[in-house]
Coordinates of C-alpha atoms and ligand atoms in Angstrom, one line a residue:
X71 CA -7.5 13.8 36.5
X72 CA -6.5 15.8 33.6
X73 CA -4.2 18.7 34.5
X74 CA -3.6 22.2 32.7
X75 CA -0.6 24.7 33.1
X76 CA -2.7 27.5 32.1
X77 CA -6.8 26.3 32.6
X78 CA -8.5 29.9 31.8
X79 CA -6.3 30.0 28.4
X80 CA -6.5 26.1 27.4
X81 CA -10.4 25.9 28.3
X82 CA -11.8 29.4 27.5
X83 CA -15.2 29.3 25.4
X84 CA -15.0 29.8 21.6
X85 CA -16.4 32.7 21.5
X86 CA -14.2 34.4 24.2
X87 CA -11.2 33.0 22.6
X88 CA -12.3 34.5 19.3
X89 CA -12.7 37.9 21.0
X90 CA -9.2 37.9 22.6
X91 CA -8.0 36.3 18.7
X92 CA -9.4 39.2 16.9
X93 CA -7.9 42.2 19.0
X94 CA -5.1 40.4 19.7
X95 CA -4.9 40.1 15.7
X96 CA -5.8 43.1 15.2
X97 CA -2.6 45.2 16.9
X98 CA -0.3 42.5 15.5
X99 CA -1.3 43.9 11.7
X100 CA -1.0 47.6 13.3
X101 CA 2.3 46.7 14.5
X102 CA 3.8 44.7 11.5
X103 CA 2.3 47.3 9.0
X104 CA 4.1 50.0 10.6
X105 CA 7.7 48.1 10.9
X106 CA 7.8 45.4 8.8
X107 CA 8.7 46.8 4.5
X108 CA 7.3 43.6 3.0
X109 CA 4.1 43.5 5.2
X110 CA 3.5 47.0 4.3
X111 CA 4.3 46.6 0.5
X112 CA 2.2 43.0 0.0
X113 CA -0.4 45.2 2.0
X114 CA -0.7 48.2 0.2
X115 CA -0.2 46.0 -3.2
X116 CA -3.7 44.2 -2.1
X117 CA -5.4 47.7 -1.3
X118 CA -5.3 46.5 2.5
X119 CA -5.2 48.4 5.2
X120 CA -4.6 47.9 9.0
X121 CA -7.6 48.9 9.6
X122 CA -9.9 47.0 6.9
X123 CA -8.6 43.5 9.8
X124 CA -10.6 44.2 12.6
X125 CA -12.1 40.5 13.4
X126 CA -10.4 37.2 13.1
X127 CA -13.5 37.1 10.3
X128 CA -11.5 39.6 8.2
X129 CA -8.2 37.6 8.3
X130 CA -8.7 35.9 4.6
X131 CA -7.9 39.8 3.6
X132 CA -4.4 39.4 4.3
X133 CA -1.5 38.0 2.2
X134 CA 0.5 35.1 2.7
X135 CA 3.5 35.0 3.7
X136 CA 6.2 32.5 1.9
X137 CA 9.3 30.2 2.8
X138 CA 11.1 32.6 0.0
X139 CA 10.2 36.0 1.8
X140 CA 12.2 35.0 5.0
X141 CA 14.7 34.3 2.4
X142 CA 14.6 37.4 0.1
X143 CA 14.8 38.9 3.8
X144 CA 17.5 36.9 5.4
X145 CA 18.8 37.5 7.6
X146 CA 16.7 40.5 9.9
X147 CA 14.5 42.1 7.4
X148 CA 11.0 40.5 8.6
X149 CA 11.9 41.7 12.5
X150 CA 9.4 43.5 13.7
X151 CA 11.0 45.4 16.8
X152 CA 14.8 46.9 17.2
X153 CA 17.7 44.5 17.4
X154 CA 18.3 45.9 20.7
X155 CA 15.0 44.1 22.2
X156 CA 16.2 40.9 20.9
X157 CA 17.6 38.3 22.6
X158 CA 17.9 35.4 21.2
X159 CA 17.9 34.1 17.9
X160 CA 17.2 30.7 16.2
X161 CA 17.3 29.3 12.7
X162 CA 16.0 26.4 10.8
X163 CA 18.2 23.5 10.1
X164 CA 18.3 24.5 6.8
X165 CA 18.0 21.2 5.1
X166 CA 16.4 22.8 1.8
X167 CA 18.5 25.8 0.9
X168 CA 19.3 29.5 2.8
X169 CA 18.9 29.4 6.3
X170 CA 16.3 31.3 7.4
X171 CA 16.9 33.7 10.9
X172 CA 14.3 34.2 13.3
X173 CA 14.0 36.5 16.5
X174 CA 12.5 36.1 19.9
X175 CA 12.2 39.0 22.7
X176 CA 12.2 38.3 26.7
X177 CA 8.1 38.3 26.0
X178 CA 8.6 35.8 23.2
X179 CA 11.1 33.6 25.4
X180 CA 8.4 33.7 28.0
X181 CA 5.5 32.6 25.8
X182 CA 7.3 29.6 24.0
X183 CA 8.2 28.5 27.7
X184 CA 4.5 28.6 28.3
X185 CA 3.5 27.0 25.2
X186 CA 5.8 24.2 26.1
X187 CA 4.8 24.0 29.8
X188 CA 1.2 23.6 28.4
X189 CA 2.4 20.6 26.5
X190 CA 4.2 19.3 29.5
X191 CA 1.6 19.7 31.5
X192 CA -0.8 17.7 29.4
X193 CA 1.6 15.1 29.5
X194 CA 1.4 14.7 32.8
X195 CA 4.4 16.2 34.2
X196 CA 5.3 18.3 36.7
X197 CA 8.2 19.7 39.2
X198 CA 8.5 16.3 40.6
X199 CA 9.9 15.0 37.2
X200 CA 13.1 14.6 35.4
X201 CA 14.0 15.5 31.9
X202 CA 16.0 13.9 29.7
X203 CA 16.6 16.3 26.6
X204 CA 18.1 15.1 23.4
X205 CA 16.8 17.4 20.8
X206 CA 19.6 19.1 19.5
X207 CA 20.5 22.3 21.4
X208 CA 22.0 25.2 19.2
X209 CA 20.4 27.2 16.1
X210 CA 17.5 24.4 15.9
X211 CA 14.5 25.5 18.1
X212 CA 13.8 21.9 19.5
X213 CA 16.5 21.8 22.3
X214 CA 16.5 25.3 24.0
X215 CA 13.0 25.7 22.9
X216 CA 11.5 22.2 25.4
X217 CA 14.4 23.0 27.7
X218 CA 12.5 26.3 28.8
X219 CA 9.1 24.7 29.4
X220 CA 10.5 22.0 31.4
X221 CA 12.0 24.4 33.9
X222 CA 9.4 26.9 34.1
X223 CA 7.1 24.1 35.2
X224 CA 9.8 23.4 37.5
X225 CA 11.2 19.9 36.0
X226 CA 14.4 19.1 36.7
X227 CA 16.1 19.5 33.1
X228 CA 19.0 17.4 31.9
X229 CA 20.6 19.4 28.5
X230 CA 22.3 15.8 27.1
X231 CA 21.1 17.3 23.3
X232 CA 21.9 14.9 20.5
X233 CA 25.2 12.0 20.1
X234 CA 26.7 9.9 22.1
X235 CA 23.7 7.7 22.1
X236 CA 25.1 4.7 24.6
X237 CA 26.4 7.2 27.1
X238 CA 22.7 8.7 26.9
X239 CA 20.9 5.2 27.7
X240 CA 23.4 5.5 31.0
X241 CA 22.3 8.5 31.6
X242 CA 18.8 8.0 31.0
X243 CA 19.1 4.9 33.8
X244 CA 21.6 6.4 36.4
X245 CA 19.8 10.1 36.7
X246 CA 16.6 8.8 36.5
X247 CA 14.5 10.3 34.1
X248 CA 10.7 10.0 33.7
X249 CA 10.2 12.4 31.0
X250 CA 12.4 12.0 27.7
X251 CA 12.5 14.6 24.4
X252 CA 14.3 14.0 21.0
X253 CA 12.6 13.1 17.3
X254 CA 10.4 9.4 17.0
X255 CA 13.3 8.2 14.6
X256 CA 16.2 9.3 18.0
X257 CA 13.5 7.5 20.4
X258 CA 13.6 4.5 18.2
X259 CA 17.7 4.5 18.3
X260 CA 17.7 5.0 22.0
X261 CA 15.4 1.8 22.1
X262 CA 18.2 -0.1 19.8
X263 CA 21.2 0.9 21.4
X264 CA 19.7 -0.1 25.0
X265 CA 19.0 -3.7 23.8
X266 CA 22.1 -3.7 22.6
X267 CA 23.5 -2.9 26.0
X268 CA 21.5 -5.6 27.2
X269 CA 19.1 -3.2 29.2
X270 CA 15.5 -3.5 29.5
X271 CA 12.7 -1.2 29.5
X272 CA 12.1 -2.0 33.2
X273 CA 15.1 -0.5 34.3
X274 CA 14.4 2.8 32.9
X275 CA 12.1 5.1 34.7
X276 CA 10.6 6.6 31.8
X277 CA 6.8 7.5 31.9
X278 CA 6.0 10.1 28.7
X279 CA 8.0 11.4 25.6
X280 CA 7.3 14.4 24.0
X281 CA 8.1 13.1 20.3
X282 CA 7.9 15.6 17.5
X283 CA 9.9 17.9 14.5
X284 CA 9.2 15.0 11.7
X285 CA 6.6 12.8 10.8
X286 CA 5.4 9.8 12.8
X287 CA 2.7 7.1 12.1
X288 CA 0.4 5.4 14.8
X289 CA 2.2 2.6 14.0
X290 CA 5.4 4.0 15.2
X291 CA 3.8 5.6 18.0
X292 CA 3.0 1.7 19.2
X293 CA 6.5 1.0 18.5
X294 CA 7.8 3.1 20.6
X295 CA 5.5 3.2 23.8
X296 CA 6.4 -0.9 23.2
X297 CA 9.9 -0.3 22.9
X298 CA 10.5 2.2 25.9
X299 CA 7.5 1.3 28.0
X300 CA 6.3 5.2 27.8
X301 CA 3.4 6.9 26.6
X302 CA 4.6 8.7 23.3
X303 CA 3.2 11.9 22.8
X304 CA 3.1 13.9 19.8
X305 CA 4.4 18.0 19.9
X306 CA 4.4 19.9 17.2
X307 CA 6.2 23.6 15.9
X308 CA 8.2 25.2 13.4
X309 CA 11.0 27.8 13.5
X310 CA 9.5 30.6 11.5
X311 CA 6.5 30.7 13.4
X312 CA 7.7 29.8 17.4
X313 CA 9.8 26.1 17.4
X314 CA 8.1 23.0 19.4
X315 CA 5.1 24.4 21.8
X316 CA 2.7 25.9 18.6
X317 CA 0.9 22.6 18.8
X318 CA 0.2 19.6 22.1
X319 CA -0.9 16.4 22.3
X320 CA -3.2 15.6 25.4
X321 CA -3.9 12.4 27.2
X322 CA -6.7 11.5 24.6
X323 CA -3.5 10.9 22.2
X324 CA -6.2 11.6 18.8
X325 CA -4.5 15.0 17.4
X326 CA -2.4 18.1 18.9
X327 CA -4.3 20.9 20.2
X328 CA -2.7 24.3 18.5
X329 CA -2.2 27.2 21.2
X330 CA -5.2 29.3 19.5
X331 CA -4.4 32.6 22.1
X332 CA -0.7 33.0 20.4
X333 CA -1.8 31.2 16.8
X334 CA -4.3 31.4 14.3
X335 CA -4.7 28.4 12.2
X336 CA -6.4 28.4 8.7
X337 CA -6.3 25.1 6.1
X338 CA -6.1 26.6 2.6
X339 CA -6.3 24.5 -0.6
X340 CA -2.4 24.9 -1.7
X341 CA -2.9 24.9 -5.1
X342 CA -5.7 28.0 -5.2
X343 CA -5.0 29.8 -1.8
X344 CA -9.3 29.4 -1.0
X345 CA -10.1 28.8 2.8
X346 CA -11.0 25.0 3.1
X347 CA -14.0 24.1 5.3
X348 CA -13.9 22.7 8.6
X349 CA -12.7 18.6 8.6
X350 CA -10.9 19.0 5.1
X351 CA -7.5 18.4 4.6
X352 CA -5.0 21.0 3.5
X353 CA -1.9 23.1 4.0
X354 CA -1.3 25.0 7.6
X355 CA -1.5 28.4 7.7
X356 CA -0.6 30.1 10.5
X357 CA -1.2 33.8 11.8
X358 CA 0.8 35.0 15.2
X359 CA -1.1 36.9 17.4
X360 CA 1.4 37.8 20.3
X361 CA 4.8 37.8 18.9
X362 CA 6.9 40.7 19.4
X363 CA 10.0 40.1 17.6
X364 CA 8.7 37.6 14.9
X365 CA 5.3 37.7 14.1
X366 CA 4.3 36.1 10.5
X367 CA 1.6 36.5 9.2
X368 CA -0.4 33.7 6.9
X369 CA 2.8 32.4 7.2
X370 CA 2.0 29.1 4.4
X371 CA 3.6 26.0 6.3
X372 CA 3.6 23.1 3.6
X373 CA 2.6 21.1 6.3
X374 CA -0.8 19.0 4.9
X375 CA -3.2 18.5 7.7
X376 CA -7.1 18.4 9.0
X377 CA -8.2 20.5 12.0
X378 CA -10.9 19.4 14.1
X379 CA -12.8 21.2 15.8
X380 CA -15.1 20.5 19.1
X381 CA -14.4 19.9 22.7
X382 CA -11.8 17.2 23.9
X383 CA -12.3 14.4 26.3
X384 CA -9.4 16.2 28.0
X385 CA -11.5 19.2 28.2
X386 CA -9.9 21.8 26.3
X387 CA -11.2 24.0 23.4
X388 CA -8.2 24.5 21.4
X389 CA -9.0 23.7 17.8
X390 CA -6.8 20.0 16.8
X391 CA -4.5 19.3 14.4
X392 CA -4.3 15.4 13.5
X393 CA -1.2 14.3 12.8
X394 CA 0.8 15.9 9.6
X395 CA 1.2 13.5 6.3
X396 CA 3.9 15.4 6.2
X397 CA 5.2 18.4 3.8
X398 CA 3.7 19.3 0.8
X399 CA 7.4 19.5 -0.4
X400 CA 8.1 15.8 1.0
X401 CA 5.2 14.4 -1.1
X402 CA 6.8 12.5 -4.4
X403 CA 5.2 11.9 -7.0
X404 CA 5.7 8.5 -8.4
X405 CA 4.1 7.8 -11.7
X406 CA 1.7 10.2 -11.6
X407 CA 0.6 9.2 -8.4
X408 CA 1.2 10.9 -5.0
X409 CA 3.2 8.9 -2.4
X410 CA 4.1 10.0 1.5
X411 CA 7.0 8.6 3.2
X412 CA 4.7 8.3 6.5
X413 CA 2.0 6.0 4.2
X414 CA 5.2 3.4 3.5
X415 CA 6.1 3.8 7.4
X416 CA 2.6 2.7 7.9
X417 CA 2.5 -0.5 5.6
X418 CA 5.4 -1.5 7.0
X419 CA 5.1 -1.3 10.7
X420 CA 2.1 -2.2 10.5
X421 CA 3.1 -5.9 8.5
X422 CA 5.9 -6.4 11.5
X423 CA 9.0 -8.4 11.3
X424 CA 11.0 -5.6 9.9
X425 CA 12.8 -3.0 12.0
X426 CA 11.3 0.3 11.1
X427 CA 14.2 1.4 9.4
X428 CA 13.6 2.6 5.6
X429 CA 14.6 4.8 3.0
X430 CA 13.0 5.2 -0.6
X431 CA 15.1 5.5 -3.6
X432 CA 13.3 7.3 -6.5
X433 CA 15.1 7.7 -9.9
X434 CA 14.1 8.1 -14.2
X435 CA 15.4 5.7 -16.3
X436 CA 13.9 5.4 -20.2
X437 CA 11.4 8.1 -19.0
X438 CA 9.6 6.4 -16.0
X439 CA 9.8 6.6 -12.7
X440 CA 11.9 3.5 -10.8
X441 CA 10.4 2.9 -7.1
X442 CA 12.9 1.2 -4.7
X443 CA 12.0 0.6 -0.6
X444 CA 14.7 -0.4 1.1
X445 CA 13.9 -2.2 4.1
X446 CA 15.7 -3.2 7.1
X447 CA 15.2 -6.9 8.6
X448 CA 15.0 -7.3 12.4
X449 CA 18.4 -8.6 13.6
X450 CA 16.0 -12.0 15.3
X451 CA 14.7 -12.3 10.9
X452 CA 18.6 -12.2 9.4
X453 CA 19.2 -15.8 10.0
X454 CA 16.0 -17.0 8.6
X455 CA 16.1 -18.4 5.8
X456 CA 16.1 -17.2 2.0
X457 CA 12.3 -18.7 1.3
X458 CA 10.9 -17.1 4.2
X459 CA 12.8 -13.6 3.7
X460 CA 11.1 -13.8 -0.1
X461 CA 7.9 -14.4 1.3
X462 CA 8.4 -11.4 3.7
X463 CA 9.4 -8.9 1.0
X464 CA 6.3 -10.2 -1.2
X465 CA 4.0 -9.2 1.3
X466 CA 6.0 -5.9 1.6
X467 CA 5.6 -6.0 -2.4
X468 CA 1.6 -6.7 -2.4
X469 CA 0.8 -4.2 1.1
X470 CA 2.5 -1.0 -0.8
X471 CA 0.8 -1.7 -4.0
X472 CA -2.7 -2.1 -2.6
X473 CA -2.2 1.0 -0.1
X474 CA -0.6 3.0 -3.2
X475 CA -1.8 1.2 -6.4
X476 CA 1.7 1.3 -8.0
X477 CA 4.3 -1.3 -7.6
X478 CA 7.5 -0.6 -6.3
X479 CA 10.8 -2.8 -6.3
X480 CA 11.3 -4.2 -2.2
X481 CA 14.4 -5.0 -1.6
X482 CA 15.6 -6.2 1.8
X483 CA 18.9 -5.2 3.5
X484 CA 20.9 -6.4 6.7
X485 CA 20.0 -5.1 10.2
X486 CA 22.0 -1.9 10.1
X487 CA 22.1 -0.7 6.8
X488 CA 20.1 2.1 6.7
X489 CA 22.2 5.2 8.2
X490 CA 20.7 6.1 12.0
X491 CA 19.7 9.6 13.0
X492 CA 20.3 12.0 16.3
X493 CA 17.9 14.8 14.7
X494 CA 15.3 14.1 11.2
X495 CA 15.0 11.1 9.6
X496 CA 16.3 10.9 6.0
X497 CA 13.6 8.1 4.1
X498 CA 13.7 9.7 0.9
X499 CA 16.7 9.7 -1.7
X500 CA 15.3 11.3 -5.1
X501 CA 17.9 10.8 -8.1
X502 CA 15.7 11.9 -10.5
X503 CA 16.7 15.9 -8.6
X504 CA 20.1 14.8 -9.1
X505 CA 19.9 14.8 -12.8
Ligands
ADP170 P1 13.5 22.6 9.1 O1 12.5 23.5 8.4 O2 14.9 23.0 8.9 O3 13.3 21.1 9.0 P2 12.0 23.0 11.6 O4 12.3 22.4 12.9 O5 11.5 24.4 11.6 O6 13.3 22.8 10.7 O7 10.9 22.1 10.9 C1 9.5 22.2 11.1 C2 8.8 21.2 10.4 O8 8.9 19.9 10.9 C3 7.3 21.4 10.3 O9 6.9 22.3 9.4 C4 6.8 20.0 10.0 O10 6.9 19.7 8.6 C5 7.8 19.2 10.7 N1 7.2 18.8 12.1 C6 7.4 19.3 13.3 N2 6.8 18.7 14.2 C7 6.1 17.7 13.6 C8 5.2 16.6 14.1 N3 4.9 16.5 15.4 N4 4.7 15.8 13.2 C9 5.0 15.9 11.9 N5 5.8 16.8 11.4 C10 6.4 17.7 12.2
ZN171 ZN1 -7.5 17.1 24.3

């Protein structure tokens, strides 16, 4: 039977929901207007007031809110309450440029716990599990961010964070986990380095992960559950707007339901700003609604998805999110055609015989685009022989260009090769940035 942390918040009618949305909205712009400069300037610059937002109807009246602005702000000029009600602060791992510095109050701390909890819960866990933790634990929001759901519903929590990744397959095995944490790509090199050690799935106790912070395909989602003998489930957040927690994936494993009493999602066409219908796919948009320290507002995510709306086999009303292609900013364009990492991951996984290890090499030579795909064999394909690994990398060859409709060069490299990660996958090396 399908169980909920919080069952008057995760199952409340639509229309309810949109009640407690809108005045729940509605202070948040009071709030921001009055101690936030750049909501108050990009306000008063679009002739809005506080009070013209008095429904979650009237939220397209707003202004967005940019990647650059936490930057142009860095590091406390988007908090929205005194430094002294404050305690704790995170920032994004920085990977593209300035960090950017966000802000949590006790009531913050409490409601990403909750958020988490809810995604916990869906999972199935509760205070009879263990959990093994090995999303980083410092400045990224992963770590400390599932840490605090798994104890407030009463798990007992295991901090291992990221490294060492044999001593945490021991660990894993001698405390006894049943609930695990960490990226798809980590999940994938826990997998490796217990085969290695010679252990099985069967020794491990493991019964659900909480995978998230990067892109994952289906296809790696079978992986995995294979690989670990779990039931990989997807969680979804982002620093500027809480960490892991603003989205959960139930039992029914089709899409992550976003936590619609704390966040407001909108898809927007990112190229002309306009509101997209229902089912269309776009960029994530999202509005806080009960964030003291932090709130953003419109905050524009790069993250392309679909919602979907409707009740859940599991029961729950929150709106869905299916799984993100991935970043706007991740997209490449190849010869003029647009290419996501997570459509590759998909070919190949879904072909077989090669781990799912892969990195794309992009560069310019003579004006045009070269396409490279590096992919890893499986240590039981290394010793085949040279026919058969040619065969293998046509297929490779002939599956990306009918999924993408341009060719790209496949070349195949030794079990390996392709560097492992604790945190984010790297699959994308663009020289033609370089230059
Ligand atoms: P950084 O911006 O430094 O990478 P964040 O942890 O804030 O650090 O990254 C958040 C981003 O990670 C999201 O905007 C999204 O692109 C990606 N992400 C997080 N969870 C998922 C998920 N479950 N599936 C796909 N992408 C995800
Ligand atoms: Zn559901």
């Amino acid at each position: 039977m399908e169980r909920y942390w919080n069952e008057e918040m995760e199952r409340m009618d639509r229309k309810s929901l949109e009640t407690l949305q809108s005045y729940r909205l509605m202070r948040t712009v009071r709030r921001v207007y009055e101690n936030v400069p750049l909501y108050r300037e990009r306000m008063d610059a679009a002739g809005v007031k506080p009070e013209d937002i008095r429904s979650v109807a009237d939220l397209h009246k707003l202004p967005f809110t940019y990647k650059q602005d936490l930057r142009d702000t860095y590091p406390y000029g988007m908090f929205a309450v005194p430094m002294n009600e404050v305690v704790r602060l995170h920032a994004s791992s920085g990977t593209t440029g300035k960090k950017i510095v966000v802000g949590y109050t006790a009531n913050d701390l409490d409601m990403w716990a909750e958020c988490c909890a809810r995604a916990l819960t869906a999972a199935g866990a509760d205070s009879n599990d263990f959990m093994h933790v090995s999303y980083g634990y410092g400045l990224f929001t992963g770590g400390l961010g599932l840490h605090g759901g798994a104890e407030k519903v009463g798990m007992t929590v295991i901090p291992v964070s990221t490294g060492n990744t044999k001593q945490q397959v021991t660990i894993l095995k001698d405390f006894g986990s049943t609930y695990i944490c960490c990226t798809p790509s980590y999940a994938l090199n826990l997998a490796e380095t217990m085969k290695e050690m010679g252990i099985t799935k069967d020794e491990i106790q493991l019964r659900a992960g909480l995978f998230g912070a990067e892109p994952w395909t289906e296809e790696m989602r079978q992986d995995i559950e294979d690989k670990l003998g779990l039931k990989a489930l997807d969680i979804y957040g982002l620093t500027e707007i809480l960490g892991p927690g603003v989205a959960y994936e139930c039992s029914a494993q089709t899409g992550m339901h976003i936590n619609e009493d704390h966040f407001i999602a909108e898809i927007i066409d990112p190229d002309t700003g306009e509101v997209l219908p229902d089912g269309a796919q776009g960029e994530l948009v999202f509005t806080c609604i009960s964030k003291e320290a932090f709130p953003m507002l419109r905050y524009r995510t790069r993250d392309i998805v679909q919602l979907e709306r409707g009740v859940c086999s599991c029961g729950r009303t929150f709106v869905k999110m299916k799984k993100p292609m991935g970043r706007s900013d991740d997209m490449l364009i190849i010869r003029g055609v647009n290419v996501f990492p997570s459509q590759i991951e998909s070919v190949l996984l879904s072909l077989g015989n090669t781990a799912p290890y892969y990195q794309i090499i992009v560069d310019r030579v003579n004006n045009t685009d070269t396409f490279e795909i590096q992919v890893e064999i499986s240590p039981e394909m290394f010793t085949d022989t040279v026919k058969n690994l040619e065969e293998q990398a046509k297929q490779i060859r002939e599956a990306v260009h009918t999924t993408l409709g341009i060719q790209a060069k496949i070349t195949l490299v030794e079990p390996k090769t392709i560097p492992r990660t604790e945190g984010k996958a790297v699959h994308v090396v663009d020289h033609r940035k370089l230059h």
